[in-house]
Structure formats: C-alpha cells, structure tokens
PDB file of C-alpha atoms in Angstrom:
ATOM      1  CA  GLU A 218     140.504 138.701 -84.026  1.00 76.00           C
ATOM      2  CA  PHE A 219     139.243 135.647 -85.042  1.00 83.00           C
ATOM      3  CA  VAL A 220     136.338 135.351 -87.150  1.00 88.00           C
ATOM      4  CA  TRP A 221     134.333 131.906 -86.870  1.00 89.00           C
ATOM      5  CA  THR A 222     131.953 131.421 -90.299  1.00 89.00           C
ATOM      6  CA  PRO A 223     128.493 131.765 -89.232  1.00 91.00           C
ATOM      7  CA  PRO A 224     126.686 128.510 -88.488  1.00 89.00           C
ATOM      8  CA  ASP A 225     124.331 126.904 -90.865  1.00 92.00           C
ATOM      9  CA  SER A 226     120.731 125.726 -90.117  1.00 95.00           C
ATOM     10  CA  ILE A 227     122.136 122.374 -89.543  1.00 92.00           C
ATOM     11  CA  MET A 228     125.305 123.713 -87.031  1.00 88.00           C
ATOM     12  CA  ARG A 229     122.321 125.798 -85.318  1.00 89.00           C
ATOM     13  CA  GLU A 230     120.688 122.711 -84.106  1.00 91.00           C
ATOM     14  CA  LEU A 231     123.951 120.689 -83.125  1.00 88.00           C
ATOM     15  CA  LEU A 232     124.354 123.326 -80.795  1.00 84.00           C
ATOM     16  CA  GLY A 233     121.547 123.879 -79.075  1.00 87.00           C
ATOM     17  CA  ARG A 234     120.683 120.668 -78.158  1.00 90.00           C
ATOM     18  CA  ARG A 235     121.502 119.812 -74.628  1.00 90.00           C
ATOM     19  CA  GLY A 236     123.541 118.006 -73.067  1.00 89.00           C
ATOM     20  CA  TYR A 237     125.870 118.046 -75.010  1.00 83.00           C
ATOM     21  CA  ARG A 238     129.729 119.652 -74.876  1.00 82.00           C
ATOM     22  CA  ARG A 239     130.124 122.521 -76.935  1.00 80.00           C
ATOM     23  CA  ILE A 240     133.119 121.581 -79.612  1.00 83.00           C
ATOM     24  CA  GLU A 241     134.012 123.847 -82.825  1.00 86.00           C
ATOM     25  CA  TYR A 242     136.864 123.618 -85.223  1.00 89.00           C
ATOM     26  CA  GLN A 243     136.991 125.658 -88.204  1.00 92.00           C
ATOM     27  CA  GLY A 244     140.040 125.406 -90.954  1.00 93.00           C
ATOM     28  CA  SER A 245     140.314 126.146 -94.810  1.00 94.00           C
ATOM     29  CA  SER A 246     141.390 122.382 -94.988  1.00 95.00           C
ATOM     30  CA  GLU A 247     140.315 119.937 -92.707  1.00 93.00           C
ATOM     31  CA  GLN A 248     140.978 116.012 -92.742  1.00 95.00           C
ATOM     32  CA  PHE A 249     140.358 112.775 -90.701  1.00 94.00           C
ATOM     33  CA  ASP A 250     142.360 110.154 -90.934  1.00 94.00           C
ATOM     34  CA  ALA A 251     140.086 107.126 -89.338  1.00 93.00           C
ATOM     35  CA  GLN A 252     142.606 104.349 -89.104  1.00 93.00           C
ATOM     36  CA  THR A 253     145.353 106.903 -87.340  1.00 93.00           C
ATOM     37  CA  ARG A 254     142.228 108.918 -85.516  1.00 93.00           C
ATOM     38  CA  ILE A 255     144.454 111.626 -86.043  1.00 95.00           C
ATOM     39  CA  LEU A 256     142.385 115.157 -87.133  1.00 94.00           C
ATOM     40  CA  ARG A 257     144.673 117.766 -88.719  1.00 96.00           C
ATOM     41  CA  LEU A 258     143.208 121.382 -89.053  1.00 96.00           C
ATOM     42  CA  ILE A 259     145.068 123.580 -91.527  1.00 96.00           C
ATOM     43  CA  GLY A 260     144.150 126.941 -91.966  1.00 89.00           C
ATOM     44  CA  ASN A 261     144.179 130.652 -91.765  1.00 83.00           C
ATOM     45  CA  PRO A 262     143.855 129.837 -89.245  1.00 92.00           C
ATOM     46  CA  ALA A 263     142.969 126.829 -87.751  1.00 95.00           C
ATOM     47  CA  ALA A 264     140.914 127.154 -84.856  1.00 94.00           C
ATOM     48  CA  VAL A 265     138.999 125.003 -82.103  1.00 91.00           C
ATOM     49  CA  ARG A 266     136.751 126.450 -79.044  1.00 87.00           C
ATOM     50  CA  ARG A 267     135.818 123.869 -76.907  1.00 83.00           C
ATOM     51  CA  ASP A 268     132.954 125.193 -74.351  1.00 80.00           C
ATOM     52  CA  GLU A 269     134.657 128.699 -73.582  1.00 81.00           C
ATOM     53  CA  THR A 270     138.175 128.129 -74.162  1.00 84.00           C
ATOM     54  CA  LEU A 271     140.359 129.236 -78.366  1.00 88.00           C
ATOM     55  CA  LEU A 272     142.738 127.203 -79.825  1.00 92.00           C
ATOM     56  CA  LEU A 273     144.201 129.315 -82.487  1.00 95.00           C
ATOM     57  CA  GLY A 274     147.214 127.830 -84.587  1.00 96.00           C
ATOM     58  CA  ASP A 275     148.388 128.085 -88.189  1.00 96.00           C
ATOM     59  CA  THR A 276     147.537 123.505 -87.818  1.00 97.00           C
ATOM     60  CA  ILE A 277     146.356 122.024 -85.327  1.00 97.00           C
ATOM     61  CA  LEU A 278     146.629 117.809 -85.091  1.00 96.00           C
ATOM     62  CA  TYR A 279     144.162 116.014 -82.622  1.00 93.00           C
ATOM     63  CA  ASN A 280     144.863 112.546 -81.803  1.00 92.00           C
ATOM     64  CA  ASP A 281     141.898 110.919 -80.320  1.00 86.00           C
ATOM     65  CA  SER A 282     143.428 107.777 -79.133  1.00 90.00           C
ATOM     66  CA  THR A 283     145.558 109.515 -77.225  1.00 92.00           C
ATOM     67  CA  LYS A 284     143.687 112.744 -76.648  1.00 89.00           C
ATOM     68  CA  ILE A 285     146.440 114.651 -77.250  1.00 93.00           C
ATOM     69  CA  VAL A 286     146.297 118.212 -79.277  1.00 94.00           C
ATOM     70  CA  ILE A 287     149.045 119.656 -80.909  1.00 96.00           C
ATOM     71  CA  ALA A 288     148.822 123.325 -82.186  1.00 96.00           C
ATOM     72  CA  LEU A 289     151.519 124.599 -84.556  1.00 97.00           C
ATOM     73  CA  GLY A 290     152.120 128.433 -85.787  1.00 96.00           C
ATOM     74  CA  ASP A 291     154.519 131.293 -85.625  1.00 95.00           C
ATOM     75  CA  THR A 292     151.977 132.585 -82.980  1.00 93.00           C
ATOM     76  CA  VAL A 293     149.291 129.722 -81.599  1.00 95.00           C
ATOM     77  CA  LEU A 294     147.262 131.541 -79.268  1.00 92.00           C
ATOM     78  CA  LEU A 295     145.513 129.857 -76.166  1.00 88.00           C
ATOM     79  CA  ARG A 296     142.483 131.558 -74.570  1.00 85.00           C
ATOM     80  CA  ASP A 297     140.660 130.790 -71.487  1.00 79.00           C
ATOM     81  CA  PRO A 298     138.327 132.940 -70.067  1.00 75.00           C
ATOM     82  CA  THR A 299     137.399 131.438 -66.971  1.00 71.00           C
ATOM     83  CA  GLN A 300     141.153 131.380 -65.545  1.00 68.00           C
ATOM     84  CA  GLU A 301     140.238 135.327 -63.782  1.00 67.00           C
ATOM     85  CA  GLY A 302     142.981 137.106 -64.222  1.00 62.00           C
ATOM     86  CA  SER A 303     145.077 135.477 -67.118  1.00 69.00           C
ATOM     87  CA  ASP A 304     145.989 136.413 -70.159  1.00 75.00           C
ATOM     88  CA  ASP A 305     146.616 134.351 -73.968  1.00 83.00           C
ATOM     89  CA  PHE A 306     148.638 131.981 -73.595  1.00 84.00           C
ATOM     90  CA  ILE A 307     150.694 133.265 -77.092  1.00 90.00           C
ATOM     91  CA  VAL A 308     153.213 130.333 -78.209  1.00 93.00           C
ATOM     92  CA  ARG A 309     155.981 130.574 -80.641  1.00 95.00           C
ATOM     93  CA  GLY A 310     156.305 126.878 -82.858  1.00 95.00           C
ATOM     94  CA  ARG A 311     154.845 124.207 -81.042  1.00 96.00           C
ATOM     95  CA  LEU A 312     152.079 124.110 -78.015  1.00 95.00           C
ATOM     96  CA  GLU A 313     151.464 119.995 -77.166  1.00 94.00           C
ATOM     97  CA  TYR A 314     148.438 119.727 -74.631  1.00 90.00           C
ATOM     98  CA  ASN A 315     147.470 116.354 -72.811  1.00 88.00           C
ATOM     99  CA  LEU A 316     143.193 116.133 -72.270  1.00 84.00           C
ATOM    100  CA  GLU A 317     143.121 113.499 -69.836  1.00 85.00           C
ATOM    101  CA  THR A 318     146.948 115.038 -67.486  1.00 83.00           C
ATOM    102  CA  ARG A 319     145.562 118.454 -68.789  1.00 80.00           C
ATOM    103  CA  SER A 320     149.218 119.336 -68.692  1.00 84.00           C
ATOM    104  CA  ALA A 321     151.149 121.316 -72.171  1.00 88.00           C
ATOM    105  CA  LEU A 322     154.539 121.411 -72.976  1.00 90.00           C
ATOM    106  CA  VAL A 323     155.473 124.421 -75.022  1.00 91.00           C
ATOM    107  CA  ASP A 324     157.999 126.693 -77.267  1.00 92.00           C
ATOM    108  CA  VAL A 325     158.939 129.656 -76.553  1.00 92.00           C
ATOM    109  CA  PHE A 326     155.670 131.836 -74.606  1.00 90.00           C
ATOM    110  CA  SER A 327     154.726 135.162 -72.993  1.00 88.00           C
ATOM    111  CA  THR A 328     151.525 135.506 -71.042  1.00 85.00           C
ATOM    112  CA  SER A 329     150.292 136.767 -67.875  1.00 82.00           C
ATOM    113  CA  PHE A 330     148.012 136.462 -64.622  1.00 79.00           C
ATOM    114  CA  VAL A 331     147.136 137.832 -61.871  1.00 78.00           C
ATOM    115  CA  SER A 332     149.087 136.521 -58.660  1.00 72.00           C
ATOM    116  CA  GLY A 333     148.151 139.010 -55.695  1.00 77.00           C
ATOM    117  CA  GLN A 334     149.115 141.631 -58.709  1.00 82.00           C
ATOM    118  CA  ARG A 335     149.666 141.246 -62.312  1.00 84.00           C
ATOM    119  CA  LEU A 336     152.965 139.216 -63.561  1.00 82.00           C
ATOM    120  CA  PHE A 337     153.983 138.988 -67.146  1.00 85.00           C
ATOM    121  CA  MET A 338     156.537 136.121 -67.643  1.00 85.00           C
ATOM    122  CA  THR A 339     158.292 134.780 -70.975  1.00 85.00           C
ATOM    123  CA  ALA A 340     160.197 131.860 -71.590  1.00 87.00           C
ATOM    124  CA  GLU A 341     161.881 129.445 -74.722  1.00 87.00           C
ATOM    125  CA  ARG A 342     160.487 126.760 -73.162  1.00 87.00           C
ATOM    126  CA  GLY A 343     157.533 126.057 -70.209  1.00 85.00           C
ATOM    127  CA  ALA A 344     155.093 123.217 -69.207  1.00 83.00           C
ATOM    128  CA  MET A 345     152.240 123.884 -67.800  1.00 82.00           C
ATOM    129  CA  VAL A 346     150.179 121.156 -65.383  1.00 80.00           C
ATOM    130  CA  THR A 347     146.650 121.851 -63.743  1.00 72.00           C
ATOM    131  CA  ASP A 348     146.532 121.922 -60.278  1.00 60.00           C
ATOM    132  CA  THR A 349     144.607 119.289 -58.326  1.00 55.00           C
ATOM    133  CA  PHE A 350     143.910 121.821 -55.200  1.00 54.00           C
ATOM    134  CA  PRO A 351     140.057 122.902 -54.963  1.00 55.00           C
ATOM    135  CA  GLY A 352     139.903 126.514 -57.017  1.00 59.00           C
ATOM    136  CA  GLY A 353     141.772 124.644 -59.844  1.00 59.00           C
ATOM    137  CA  GLY A 354     144.660 127.123 -61.160  1.00 64.00           C
ATOM    138  CA  HIS A 355     148.307 126.316 -62.751  1.00 69.00           C
ATOM    139  CA  ILE A 356     151.825 125.412 -62.135  1.00 75.00           C
ATOM    140  CA  ILE A 357     154.073 127.034 -65.192  1.00 78.00           C
ATOM    141  CA  TYR A 358     157.628 125.618 -64.888  1.00 78.00           C
ATOM    142  CA  ALA A 359     159.800 128.105 -67.812  1.00 79.00           C
ATOM    143  CA  ARG A 360     163.509 127.937 -68.597  1.00 80.00           C
ATOM    144  CA  ASN A 361     165.630 130.760 -69.778  1.00 83.00           C
ATOM    145  CA  GLY A 362     162.983 133.188 -69.384  1.00 82.00           C
ATOM    146  CA  SER A 363     161.817 136.044 -67.570  1.00 82.00           C
ATOM    147  CA  PHE A 364     159.600 137.424 -65.354  1.00 79.00           C
ATOM    148  CA  THR A 365     158.192 140.893 -64.129  1.00 84.00           C
ATOM    149  CA  TYR A 366     155.181 142.971 -62.405  1.00 78.00           C
ATOM    150  CA  CYS A 367     155.896 146.117 -64.787  1.00 80.00           C
ATOM    151  CA  ASP A 368     153.596 146.319 -67.725  1.00 77.00           C
ATOM    152  CA  HIS A 369     156.673 148.420 -69.991  1.00 73.00           C
ATOM    153  CA  GLU A 370     158.101 147.018 -72.958  1.00 74.00           C
ATOM    154  CA  ASN A 371     161.178 147.660 -71.294  1.00 76.00           C
ATOM    155  CA  PRO A 372     160.347 147.151 -67.631  1.00 72.00           C
ATOM    156  CA  HIS A 373     162.008 148.859 -64.780  1.00 72.00           C
ATOM    157  CA  PHE A 374     162.742 145.545 -63.448  1.00 68.00           C
ATOM    158  CA  HIS A 375     162.783 141.607 -63.889  1.00 72.00           C
ATOM    159  CA  PHE A 376     163.918 138.399 -62.925  1.00 72.00           C
ATOM    160  CA  GLU A 377     165.630 136.647 -65.133  1.00 73.00           C
ATOM    161  CA  MET A 378     166.063 132.417 -65.069  1.00 67.00           C
ATOM    162  CA  ASN A 379     169.132 130.845 -66.631  1.00 63.00           C
ATOM    163  CA  TRP A 380     169.393 127.390 -68.670  1.00 49.00           C
ATOM    164  CA  ARG A 381     169.612 125.053 -65.847  1.00 44.00           C
ATOM    165  CA  THR A 382     166.646 126.840 -63.581  1.00 45.00           C
ATOM    166  CA  PHE A 383     162.957 125.786 -64.172  1.00 47.00           C
ATOM    167  CA  ALA A 384     160.608 128.171 -61.669  1.00 46.00           C
ATOM    168  CA  GLU A 385     157.186 127.104 -60.745  1.00 48.00           C
ATOM    169  CA  ILE A 386     154.824 130.126 -60.470  1.00 47.00           C
ATOM    170  CA  LEU A 387     151.141 128.504 -58.899  1.00 44.00           C
ATOM    171  CA  VAL A 388     148.990 130.553 -60.707  1.00 42.00           C
TER     172      VAL A 388
END
C-alpha cells in the first residue's frame, strides 16, 4: 500500500481551501519544463491523486498543453474508488490517459468489475473510453485477451480474443 508523505503546514492549508479540486503528487524527483509544460515525476513510486483517483508508476508525465498523462513502469496502478464494483486497473508498461476525452490506451493489463456478476479481464493491449450515458460507465476494448467470471488462478473456463478481435465490454 502506498504511503503519502505527511503534509506540512502549507500543504494542510492548501488542502483545506474550499472551491478547489484536490490534486496531489509525489515522487523522489519532480521536474517541470515551463517551455513544454511537461511535469515529470520519477518515484519510488511516482504518485498522483486527483480527488479520490490514484495513479502510481515508476514515472508519470503530465503535459498541461495536451492534457495527457502517461504513466510508465513494471506495474502501473490506476485506482478509482468512485467506480463502484471495480477493482484496480493494473498495467504492465504504459498507460496513456487523455483528461479531456476521458479515454486511455494501455499495454498489458488486468482488472475486474461487476457487470451482473464480477468479471475478470486481462489483455495484451487495450483502450478504455468513458461512456456519455447518464450514470457513467466505461467501455473497455481488449486485444489478445481473456475474460472469465471464475476468480481462481487457473479458471475453470474463460473466453479468449485473438489478435484481430477487440472485445467491447460496457462496465
């Protein structure tokens, strides 16, 4: 479990102000390039928390001009507790998230979510798009992956998608 550095008096004051969105970041090294408007967090791990959503990775890049966040690492974790019934989204390699379109492209990933019952999903590549219907939700596209309702390490059954197929699952 990730542990945040305790806030100092200035940070406590800022976090307590009304009317602002809470965004925190932490890393062993932070760099901001004013010309490119890119914030680079290198960490052990690097972390960003926006409201309740948490992103962890070895390196996190944020481009303020394009509104794109890129997280890199052996294990990149995206946790959004506002998505009821969803587990962490775990990526091996790269997660690229567009804050404006609320969509992501990912390398190898695994996750689970409730869609009638709990569904476990893994894939070589994927994309996630936030749905525009009332009530929210996500559509996940997966390539070279599998999904199952069985929570065993070696599931009793699963469905596989080949390299030409993308599965569309409304979460």
